[in-house]
XYZ file of C-alpha atoms in Angstrom:
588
model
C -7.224 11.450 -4.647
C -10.453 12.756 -4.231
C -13.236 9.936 -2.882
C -15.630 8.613 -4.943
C -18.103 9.424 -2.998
C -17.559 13.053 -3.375
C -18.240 13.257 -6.824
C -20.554 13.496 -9.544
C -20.997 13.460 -12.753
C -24.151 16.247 -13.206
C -24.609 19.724 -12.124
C -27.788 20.390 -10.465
C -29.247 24.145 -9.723
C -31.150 25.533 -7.063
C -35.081 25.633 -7.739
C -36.426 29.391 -8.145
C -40.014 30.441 -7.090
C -42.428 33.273 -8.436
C -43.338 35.153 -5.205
C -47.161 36.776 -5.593
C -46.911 40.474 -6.232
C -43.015 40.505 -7.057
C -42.661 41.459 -10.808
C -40.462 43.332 -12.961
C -37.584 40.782 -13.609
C -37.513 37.614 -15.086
C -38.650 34.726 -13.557
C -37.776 31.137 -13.579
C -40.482 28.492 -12.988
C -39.660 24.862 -13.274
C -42.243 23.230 -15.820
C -41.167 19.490 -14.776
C -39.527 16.976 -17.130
C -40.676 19.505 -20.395
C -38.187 22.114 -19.738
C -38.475 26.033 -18.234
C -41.114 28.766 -18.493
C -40.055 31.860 -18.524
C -42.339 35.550 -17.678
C -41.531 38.224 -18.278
C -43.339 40.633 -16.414
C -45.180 43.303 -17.876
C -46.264 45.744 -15.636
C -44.543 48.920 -14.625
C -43.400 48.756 -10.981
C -45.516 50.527 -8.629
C -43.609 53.633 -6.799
C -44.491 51.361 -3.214
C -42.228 48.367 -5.065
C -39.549 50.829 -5.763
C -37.835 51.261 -2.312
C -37.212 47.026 -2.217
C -36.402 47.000 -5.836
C -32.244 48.083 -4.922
C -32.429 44.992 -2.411
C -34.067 42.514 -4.854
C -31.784 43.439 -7.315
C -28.638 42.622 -4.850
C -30.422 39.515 -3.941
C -31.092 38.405 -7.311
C -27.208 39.161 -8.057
C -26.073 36.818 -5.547
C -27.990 33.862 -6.252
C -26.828 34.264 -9.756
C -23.385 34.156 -8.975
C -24.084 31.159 -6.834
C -25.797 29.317 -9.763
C -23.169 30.247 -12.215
C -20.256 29.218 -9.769
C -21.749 25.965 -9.411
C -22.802 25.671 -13.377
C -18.786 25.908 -14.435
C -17.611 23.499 -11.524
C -17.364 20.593 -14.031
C -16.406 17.992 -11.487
C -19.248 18.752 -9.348
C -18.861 19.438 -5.016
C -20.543 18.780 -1.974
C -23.560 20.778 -3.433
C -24.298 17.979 -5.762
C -24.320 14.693 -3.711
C -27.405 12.462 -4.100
C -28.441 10.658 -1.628
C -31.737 9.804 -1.819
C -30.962 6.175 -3.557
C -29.711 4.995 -0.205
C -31.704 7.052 2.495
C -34.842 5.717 1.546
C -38.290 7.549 2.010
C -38.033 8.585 5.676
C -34.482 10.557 4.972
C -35.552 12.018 1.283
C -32.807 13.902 -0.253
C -35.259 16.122 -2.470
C -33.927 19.794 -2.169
C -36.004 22.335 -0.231
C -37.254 24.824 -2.602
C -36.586 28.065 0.062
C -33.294 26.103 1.165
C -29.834 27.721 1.277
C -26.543 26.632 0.015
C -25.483 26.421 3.438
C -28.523 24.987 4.761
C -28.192 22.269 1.822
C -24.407 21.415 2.670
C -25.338 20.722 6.948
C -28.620 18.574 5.286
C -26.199 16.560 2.849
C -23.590 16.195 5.966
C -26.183 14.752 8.180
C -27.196 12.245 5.884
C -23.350 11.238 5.492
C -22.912 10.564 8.664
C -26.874 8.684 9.141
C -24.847 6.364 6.186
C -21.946 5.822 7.950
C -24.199 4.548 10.856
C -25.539 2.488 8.589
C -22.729 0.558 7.368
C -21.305 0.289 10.775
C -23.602 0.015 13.080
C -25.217 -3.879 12.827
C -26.691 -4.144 16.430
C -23.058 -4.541 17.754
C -22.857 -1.251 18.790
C -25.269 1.709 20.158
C -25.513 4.473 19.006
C -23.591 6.867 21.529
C -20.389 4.667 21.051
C -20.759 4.658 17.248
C -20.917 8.554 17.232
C -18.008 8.848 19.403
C -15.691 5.913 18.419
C -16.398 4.808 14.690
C -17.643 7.817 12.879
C -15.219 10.059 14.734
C -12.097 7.218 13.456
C -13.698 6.906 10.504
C -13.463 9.910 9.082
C -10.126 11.075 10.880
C -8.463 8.063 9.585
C -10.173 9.089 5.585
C -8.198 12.581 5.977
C -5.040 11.542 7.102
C -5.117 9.178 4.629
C -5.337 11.192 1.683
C -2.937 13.387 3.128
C -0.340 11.320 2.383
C 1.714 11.414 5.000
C 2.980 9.398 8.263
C 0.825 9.776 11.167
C 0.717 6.765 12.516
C 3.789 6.581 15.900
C 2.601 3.248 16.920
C 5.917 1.574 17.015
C 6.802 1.422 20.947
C 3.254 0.329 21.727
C 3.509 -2.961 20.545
C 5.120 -6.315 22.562
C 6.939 -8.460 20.160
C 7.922 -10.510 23.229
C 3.980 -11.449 23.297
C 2.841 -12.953 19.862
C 0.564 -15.455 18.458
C 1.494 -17.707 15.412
C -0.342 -19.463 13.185
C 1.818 -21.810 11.318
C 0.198 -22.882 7.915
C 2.078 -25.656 5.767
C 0.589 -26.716 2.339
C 3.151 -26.072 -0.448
C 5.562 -28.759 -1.415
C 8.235 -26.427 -2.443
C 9.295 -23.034 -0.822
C 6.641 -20.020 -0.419
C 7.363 -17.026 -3.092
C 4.362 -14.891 -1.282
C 1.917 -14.806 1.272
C -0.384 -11.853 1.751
C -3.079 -11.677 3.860
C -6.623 -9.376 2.993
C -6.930 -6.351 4.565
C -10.550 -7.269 6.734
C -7.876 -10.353 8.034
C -10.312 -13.014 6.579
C -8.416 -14.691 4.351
C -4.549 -15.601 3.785
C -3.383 -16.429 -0.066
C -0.098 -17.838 -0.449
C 1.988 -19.106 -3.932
C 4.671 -22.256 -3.938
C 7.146 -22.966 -6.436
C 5.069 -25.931 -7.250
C 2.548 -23.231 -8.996
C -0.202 -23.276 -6.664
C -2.245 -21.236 -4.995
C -3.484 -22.141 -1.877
C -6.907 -20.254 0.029
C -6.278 -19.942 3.536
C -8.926 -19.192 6.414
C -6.905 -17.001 8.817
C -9.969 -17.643 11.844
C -9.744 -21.564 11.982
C -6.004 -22.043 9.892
C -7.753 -24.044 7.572
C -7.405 -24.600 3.829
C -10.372 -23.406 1.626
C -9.478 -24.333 -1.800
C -6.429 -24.391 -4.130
C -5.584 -23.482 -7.237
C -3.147 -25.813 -9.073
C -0.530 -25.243 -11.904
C -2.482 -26.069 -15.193
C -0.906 -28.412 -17.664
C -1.185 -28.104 -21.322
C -3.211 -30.974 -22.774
C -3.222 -32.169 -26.585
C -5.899 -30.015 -28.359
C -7.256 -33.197 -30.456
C -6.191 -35.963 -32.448
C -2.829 -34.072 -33.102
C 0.322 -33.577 -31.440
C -0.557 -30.531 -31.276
C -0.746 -29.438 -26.935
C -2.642 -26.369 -25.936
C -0.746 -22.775 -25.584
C -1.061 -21.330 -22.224
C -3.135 -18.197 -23.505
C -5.898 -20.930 -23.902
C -5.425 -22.408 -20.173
C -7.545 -20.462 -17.276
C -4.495 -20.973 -14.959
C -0.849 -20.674 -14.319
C 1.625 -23.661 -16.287
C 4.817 -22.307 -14.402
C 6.511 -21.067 -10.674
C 4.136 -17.936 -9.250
C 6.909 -15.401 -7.424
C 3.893 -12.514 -6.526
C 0.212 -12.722 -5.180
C -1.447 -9.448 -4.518
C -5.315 -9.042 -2.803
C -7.162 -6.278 -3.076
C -8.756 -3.804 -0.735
C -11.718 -4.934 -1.215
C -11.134 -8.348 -0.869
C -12.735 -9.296 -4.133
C -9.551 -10.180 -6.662
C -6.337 -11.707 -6.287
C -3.556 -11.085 -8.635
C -0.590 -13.709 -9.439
C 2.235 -13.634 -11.449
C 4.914 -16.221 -12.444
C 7.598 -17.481 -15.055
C 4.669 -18.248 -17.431
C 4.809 -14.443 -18.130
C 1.059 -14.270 -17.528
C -0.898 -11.549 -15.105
C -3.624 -14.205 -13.558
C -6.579 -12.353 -12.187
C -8.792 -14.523 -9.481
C -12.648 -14.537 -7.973
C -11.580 -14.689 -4.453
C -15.331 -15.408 -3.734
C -16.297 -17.424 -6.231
C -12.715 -18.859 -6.571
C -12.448 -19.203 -9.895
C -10.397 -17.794 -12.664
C -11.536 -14.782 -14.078
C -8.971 -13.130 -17.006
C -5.186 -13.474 -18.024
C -3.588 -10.607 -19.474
C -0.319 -11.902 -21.862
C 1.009 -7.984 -21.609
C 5.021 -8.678 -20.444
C 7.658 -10.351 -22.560
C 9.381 -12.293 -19.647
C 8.940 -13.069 -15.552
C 6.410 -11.392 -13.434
C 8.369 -10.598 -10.100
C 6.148 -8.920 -8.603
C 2.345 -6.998 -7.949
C 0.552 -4.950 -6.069
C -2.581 -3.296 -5.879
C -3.419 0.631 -5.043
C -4.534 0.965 -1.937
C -8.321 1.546 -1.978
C -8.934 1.130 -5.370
C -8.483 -1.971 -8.433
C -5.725 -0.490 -9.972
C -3.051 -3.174 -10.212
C 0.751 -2.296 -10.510
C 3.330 -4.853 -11.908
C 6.957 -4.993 -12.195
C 8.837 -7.933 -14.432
C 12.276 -9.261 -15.755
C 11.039 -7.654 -18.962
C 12.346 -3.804 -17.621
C 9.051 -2.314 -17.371
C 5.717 -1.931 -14.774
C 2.410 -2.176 -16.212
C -0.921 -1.144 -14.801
C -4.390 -2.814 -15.309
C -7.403 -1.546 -14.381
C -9.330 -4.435 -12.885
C -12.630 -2.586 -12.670
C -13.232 -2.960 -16.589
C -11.163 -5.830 -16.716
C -8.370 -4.043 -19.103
C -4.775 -2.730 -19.830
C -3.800 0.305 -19.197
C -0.298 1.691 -20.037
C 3.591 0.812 -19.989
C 6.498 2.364 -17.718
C 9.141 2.188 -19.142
C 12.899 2.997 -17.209
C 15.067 0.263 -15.809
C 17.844 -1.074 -17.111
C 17.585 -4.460 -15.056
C 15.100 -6.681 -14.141
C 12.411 -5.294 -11.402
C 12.618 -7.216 -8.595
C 10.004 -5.142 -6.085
C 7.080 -2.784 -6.806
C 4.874 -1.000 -3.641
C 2.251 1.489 -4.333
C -0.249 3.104 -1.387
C -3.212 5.072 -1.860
C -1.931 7.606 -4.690
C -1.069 7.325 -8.148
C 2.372 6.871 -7.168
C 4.428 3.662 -7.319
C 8.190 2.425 -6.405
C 10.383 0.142 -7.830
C 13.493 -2.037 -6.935
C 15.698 -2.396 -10.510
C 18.167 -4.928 -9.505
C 21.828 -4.515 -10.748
C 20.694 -1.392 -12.510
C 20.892 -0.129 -8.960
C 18.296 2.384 -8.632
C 14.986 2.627 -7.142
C 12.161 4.467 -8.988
C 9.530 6.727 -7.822
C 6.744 6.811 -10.655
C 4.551 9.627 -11.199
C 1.782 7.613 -12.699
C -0.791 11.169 -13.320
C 2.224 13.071 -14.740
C 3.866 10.211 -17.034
C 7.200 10.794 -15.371
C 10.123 9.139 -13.259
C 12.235 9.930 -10.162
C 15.380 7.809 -10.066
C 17.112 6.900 -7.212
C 20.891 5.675 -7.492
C 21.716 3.145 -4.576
C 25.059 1.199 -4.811
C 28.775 1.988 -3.369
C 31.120 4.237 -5.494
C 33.315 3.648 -8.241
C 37.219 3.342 -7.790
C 37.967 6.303 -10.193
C 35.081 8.140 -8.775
C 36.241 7.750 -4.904
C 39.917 9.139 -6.043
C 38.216 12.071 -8.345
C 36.517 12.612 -4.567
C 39.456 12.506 -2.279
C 39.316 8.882 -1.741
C 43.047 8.481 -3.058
C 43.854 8.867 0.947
C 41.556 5.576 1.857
C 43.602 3.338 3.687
C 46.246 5.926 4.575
C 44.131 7.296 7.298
C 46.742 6.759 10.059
C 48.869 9.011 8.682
C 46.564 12.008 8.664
C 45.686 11.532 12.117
C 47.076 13.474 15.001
C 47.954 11.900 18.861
C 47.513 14.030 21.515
C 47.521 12.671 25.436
C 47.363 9.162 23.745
C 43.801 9.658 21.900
C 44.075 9.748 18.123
C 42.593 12.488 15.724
C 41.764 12.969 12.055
C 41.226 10.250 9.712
C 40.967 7.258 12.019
C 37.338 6.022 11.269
C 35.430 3.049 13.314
C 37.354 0.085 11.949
C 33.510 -1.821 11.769
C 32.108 1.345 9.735
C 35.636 1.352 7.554
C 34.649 -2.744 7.191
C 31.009 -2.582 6.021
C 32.326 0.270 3.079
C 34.105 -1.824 1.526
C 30.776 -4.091 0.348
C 30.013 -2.289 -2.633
C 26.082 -3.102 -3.117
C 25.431 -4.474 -6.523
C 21.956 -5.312 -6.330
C 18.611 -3.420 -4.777
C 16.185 -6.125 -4.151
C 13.234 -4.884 -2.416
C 11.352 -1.626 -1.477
C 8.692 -0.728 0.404
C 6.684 2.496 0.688
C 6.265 4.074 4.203
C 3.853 7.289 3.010
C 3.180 8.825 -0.239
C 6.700 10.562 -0.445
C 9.337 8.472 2.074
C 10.144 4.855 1.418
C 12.645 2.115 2.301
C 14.726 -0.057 0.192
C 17.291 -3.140 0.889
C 19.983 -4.452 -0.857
C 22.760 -7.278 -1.346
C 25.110 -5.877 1.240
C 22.655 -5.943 3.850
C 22.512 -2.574 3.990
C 18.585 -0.353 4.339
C 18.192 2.852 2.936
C 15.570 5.352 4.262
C 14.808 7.667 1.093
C 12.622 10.785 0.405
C 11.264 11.938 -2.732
C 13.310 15.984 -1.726
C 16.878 14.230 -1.754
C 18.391 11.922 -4.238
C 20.640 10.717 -1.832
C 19.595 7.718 1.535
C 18.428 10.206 4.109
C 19.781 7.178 6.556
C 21.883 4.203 5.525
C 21.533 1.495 8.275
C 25.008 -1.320 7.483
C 24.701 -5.418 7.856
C 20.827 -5.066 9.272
C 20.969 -9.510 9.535
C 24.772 -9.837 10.027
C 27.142 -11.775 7.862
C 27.093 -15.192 6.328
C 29.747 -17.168 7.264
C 31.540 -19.985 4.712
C 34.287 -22.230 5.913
C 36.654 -22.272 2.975
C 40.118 -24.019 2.379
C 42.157 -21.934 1.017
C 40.806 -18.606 2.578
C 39.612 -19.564 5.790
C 36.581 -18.248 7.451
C 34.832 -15.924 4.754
C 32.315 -13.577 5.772
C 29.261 -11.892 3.065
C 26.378 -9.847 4.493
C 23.090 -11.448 4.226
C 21.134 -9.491 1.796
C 17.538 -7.811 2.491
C 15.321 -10.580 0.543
C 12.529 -8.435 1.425
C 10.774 -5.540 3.350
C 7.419 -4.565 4.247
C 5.818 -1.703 6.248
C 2.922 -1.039 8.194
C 1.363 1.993 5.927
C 1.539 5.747 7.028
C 3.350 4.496 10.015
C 6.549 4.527 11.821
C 7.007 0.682 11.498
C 8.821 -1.636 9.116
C 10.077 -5.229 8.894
C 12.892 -6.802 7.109
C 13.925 -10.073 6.057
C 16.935 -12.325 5.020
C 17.772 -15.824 6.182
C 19.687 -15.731 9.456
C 16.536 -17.023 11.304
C 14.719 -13.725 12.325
C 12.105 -11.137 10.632
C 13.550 -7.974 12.147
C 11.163 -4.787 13.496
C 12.244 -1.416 13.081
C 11.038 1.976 13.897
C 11.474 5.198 12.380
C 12.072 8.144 14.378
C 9.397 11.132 14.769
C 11.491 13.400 12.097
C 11.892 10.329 9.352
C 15.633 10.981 9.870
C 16.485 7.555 10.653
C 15.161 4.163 12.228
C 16.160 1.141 15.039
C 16.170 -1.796 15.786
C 13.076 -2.731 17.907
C 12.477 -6.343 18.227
C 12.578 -10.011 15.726
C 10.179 -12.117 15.450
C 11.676 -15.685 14.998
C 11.196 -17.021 11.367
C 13.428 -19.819 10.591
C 14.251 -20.482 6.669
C 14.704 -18.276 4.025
C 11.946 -15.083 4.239
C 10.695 -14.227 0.739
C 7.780 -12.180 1.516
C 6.577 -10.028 4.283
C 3.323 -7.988 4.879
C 2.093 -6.584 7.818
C -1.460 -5.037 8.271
C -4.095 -3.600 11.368
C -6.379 -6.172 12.408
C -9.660 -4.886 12.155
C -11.400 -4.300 15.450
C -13.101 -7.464 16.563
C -11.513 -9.719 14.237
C -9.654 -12.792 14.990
C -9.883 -12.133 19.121
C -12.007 -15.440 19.515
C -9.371 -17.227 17.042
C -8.018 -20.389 18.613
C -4.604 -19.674 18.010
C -4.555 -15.976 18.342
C -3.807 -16.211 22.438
C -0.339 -14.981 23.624
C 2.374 -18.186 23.663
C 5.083 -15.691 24.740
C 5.735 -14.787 28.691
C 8.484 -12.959 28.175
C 8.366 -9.365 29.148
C 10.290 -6.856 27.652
C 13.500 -5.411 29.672
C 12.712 -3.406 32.578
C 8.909 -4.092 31.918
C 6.262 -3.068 29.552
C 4.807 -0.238 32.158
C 8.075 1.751 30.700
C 6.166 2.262 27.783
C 3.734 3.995 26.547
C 0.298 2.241 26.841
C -2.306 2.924 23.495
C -5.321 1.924 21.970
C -3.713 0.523 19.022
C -5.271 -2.216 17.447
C -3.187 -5.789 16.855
C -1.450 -6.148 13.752
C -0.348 -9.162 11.213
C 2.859 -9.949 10.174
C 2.681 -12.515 7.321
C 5.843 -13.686 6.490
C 6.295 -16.823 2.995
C 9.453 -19.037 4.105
C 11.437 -21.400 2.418
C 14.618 -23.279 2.484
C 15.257 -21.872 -1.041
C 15.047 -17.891 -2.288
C 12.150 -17.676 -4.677
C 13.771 -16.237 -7.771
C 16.603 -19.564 -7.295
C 18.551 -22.378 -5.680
C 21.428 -20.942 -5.391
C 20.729 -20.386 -1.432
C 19.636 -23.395 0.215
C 18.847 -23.054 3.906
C 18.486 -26.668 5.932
C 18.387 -27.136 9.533
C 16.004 -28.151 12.106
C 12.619 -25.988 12.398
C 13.554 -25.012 8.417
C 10.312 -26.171 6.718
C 8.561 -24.606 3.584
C 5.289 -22.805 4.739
C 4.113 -19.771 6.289
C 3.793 -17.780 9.684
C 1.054 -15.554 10.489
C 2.194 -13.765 13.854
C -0.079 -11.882 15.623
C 1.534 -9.012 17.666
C -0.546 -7.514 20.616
C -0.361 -3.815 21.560
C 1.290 -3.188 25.107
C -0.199 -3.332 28.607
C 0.033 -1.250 31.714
């Protein structure tokens, strides 16, 4: 998408001048705010005029077409940035009446970049390291960005052996969501309970919470107050969202309602009644107030936050939407449930790429040569005592036979790869060119193991209750309930991904984020030291050593899954809150 800063709304052109002693052609002279003069000169041209009268002419020609170029550009270019609001007098962005097109561009550059200093440079800095660290970063990071794409390899040069937790506990029931603002100031998480509680992620303190809202009688009446009159949520929240900027939150609950937050001011500021049943989950796009949501109602509505209104309807499932992720473009993903497909959304064109997850049929496997499943021994061939032909890897043969009946989260790695996890503990690495997994990783958190009577020992794969990536990068994180958040890395070719490292989480993990600490931020925390002196095997000087910044992983825990209590998770350690774990890049 192109940056706002880029564009403009009117079409400015170049100032023309009367030269003395140049006649012959018409002549533009800028009266001021009343409009243009022309002259027309009179007077024949003198035979000393004539020989420069070919080369005016050409000149003349070209400025034309570089007026009338610029004249049909309706979105406007670099030509028609002004600046001179925020330069003040000393850098005046008034246009040099003999200047070039060229000339103007390298003028209009170099007061970019004085703005850039600006906004970064606060006496923290001088200037040399701002030119060749922050403005250089800055505006590499801007174009990879809007490229769309993974560029980001940063997955080997971090220690998950070394990590810093912050442990925050203020919800009575389990945590449906945590997320965490992008400038790492503030932490938001949602209970069962209904609240919301305002979390400072610098001293792990509380800053305010917002509680569930009760309907009160409206008079004399029995009459109680409907919830479209109540600034607040009346029911469970299962989704927060922050965005970019830090200045709104977004919740959503059973109450149906779309709350929209001051995160400032911390108040309520709108409720939008636009979905007919649960609000699973939100998200904002990155960089922008565009807000995405996906409910038990079949369909993902966006809201534009800037004007405080509704936008438009998606409509496509045929289940409930239990996960939504969106990054920078208008593109969005969605996890439909039992209707076993995940959704890549074309917001610009109005259209839908489906995605159809899931194990096969019976009658489909035998139309496909699967008649010959569990005959494989007498395909195969013995020679010297090793076994060919159908003989498969009895674990691989083991984890087919968990058909997947549910897709229950999805995450976005760049604008056109993503990642999605189901109810046979299976993760799927998907691109927008195949309709099939590009990668299909089996029983990522192991099984889940009931003693039962008559059976036995019977064994289920622990599904994927959630997922998270860092964006444009080779990194993700899953979760279920076995005890750890798992870290896994995607190879160079987005092929496939490993297994990396876990983070210990004990409980159930409904919700996972992980962002970049900014630089600076949170380094004079009081918890943010390293508690771990483990080193990783054979030592961290076999890997790569980087300049990467730290990164959060915010994970919402619970002894109970947020959308029910039909999982309930009890042991020592197993307490209803949330980790913040601070990971710290590698070291020679």
């Amino acid at each position: 998408m192109p940056d706002s800063f880029f564009t403009s709304t009117k079409t400015r052109k170049r100032k023309r001048t009367v030269e003395p002693g140049q006649g012959g052609a018409k002549k533009f002279l800028r009266k001021g705010a009343g409009g243009r003069e022309s002259f027309k000169g009179a007077a024949p041209i003198a035979k000393s005029q004539g020989r420069n009268q070919g080369k005016n002419t050409k000149k003349r020609d070209v400025d034309e077409e570089l007026d009338s170029d610029k004249t049909d550009n309706d979105e406007g270019g670099i030509d028609d940035i002004d600046l001179r609001a925020d330069m003040g007098p000393e850098s005046s962005g008034d246009e040099d009446e003999e200047e070039t097109p060229a000339e103007k561009r390298l003028r209009l550059a170099k007061m970019y970049i004085e703005s850039v200093k600006e906004g970064l440079a606060e006496g923290e800095f001088d200037a040399a390291e701002i030119d060749r660290e922050l403005i250089s970063a800055r505006l590499k990071q801007d174009v990879l960005e809007h490229s769309g794409k993974v560029h980001l390899f940063v997955a080997d040069s971090y220690d998950f052996s070394s990590t810093s937790i912050l442990r925050c506990r203020g919800h009575r029931f389990s945590v449906t969501s945590a997320v965490a603002s992008e400038d790492a100031r503030w932490l938001f998480t949602a209970g069962k309970e209904g609240t919301i509680n305002k979390w400072d992620l610098y001293s792990g303190r509380k800053m305010a919470t917002f509680h569930k809202k009760r309907p009160e009688p409206k008079g004399k009446g029995k009459e109680k107050a409907t919830s479209h009159d109540i600034e607040g949520h009346t029911d469970e929240l299962l989704a927060v969202a922050v965005s970019s900027d830090g200045k709104f939150l977004a919740s959503g609950g059973k109450d149906r309602k779309v709350g929209i937050w001051d995160v400032e001011k911390e108040e309520w500021v709108k409720g939008f009644w636009a979905h007919k049943d649960w609000v699973s989950s939100l998200v904002f796009r990155k960089g922008s107030q565009q807000l995405y949501t996906g409910s038990f109602d079949r369909t993902v509505k966006l809201f534009d936050l800037s004007v405080m209104g509704y936008v438009e309807t998606l409509f496509g499932h045929q289940d409930t939407i239990f996960s939504i992720d969106a990054l920078r473009g208008e593109f969005a993903v969605t996890a439909g449930a039992r209707d076993k497909t995940v959704r890549y959304w074309k917001i610009a064109d109005e259209s839908q790429l489906v995605f159809r997850g899931g194990g096969k049929s019976a009658i489909r496997e035998l139309l496909e040569g699967g008649a010959f499943q569990g005959h494989e021994d007498e395909g195969a061939m013995e020679v010297d005592g090793t076994k060919y032909g159908r003989e498969k890897d009895k674990e691989t043969e083991k984890a087919k036979r968990f058909v997947e009946g549910s897709i229950e989260c999805v995450a976005m790695i760049d604008e056109t790869t993503f990642v999605s996890g189901g109810d046979t503990g299976s993760i799927c690495l998907w691109n927008t060119q195949k309709k099939k997994p590009v990668f299909t990783q089996a029983l990522c958190h192991g099984f889940h193991e009931v003693q039962s009577s008559t059976e036995g020992l019977v064994q289920t794969p622990r599904w994927i209750t959630t997922i998270a990536s860092l964006r444009y990068s080779d990194l993700f994180a899953s979760g279920s309930w076995e005890g750890d958040v798992r870290i896994w890395k995607i190879d160079s070719k987005l092929k496939s991904f490993a297994l990396i490292g876990t983070i210990p989480a004990p409980g159930v993990v409904n919700s996972l984020q992980i962002i970049p600490i900014p630089k600076g931020i949170l380094d004079d925390a009081p918890w943010a030291k390293v508690t771990s002196k483990d080193a990783a095997p054979g030592g961290s000087s076999h890997f790569p050593t980087t300049k990467s910044s730290s990164i959060l992983v915010v994970a919402g825990l619970g002894q109970e899954h947020r959308l029910g209590r039909w999982l309930c998770v009890k042991g020592d350690g197993i307490v209803n809150g949330t980790m913040v774990v601070k990971v710290h890049p590698r070291t020679e």
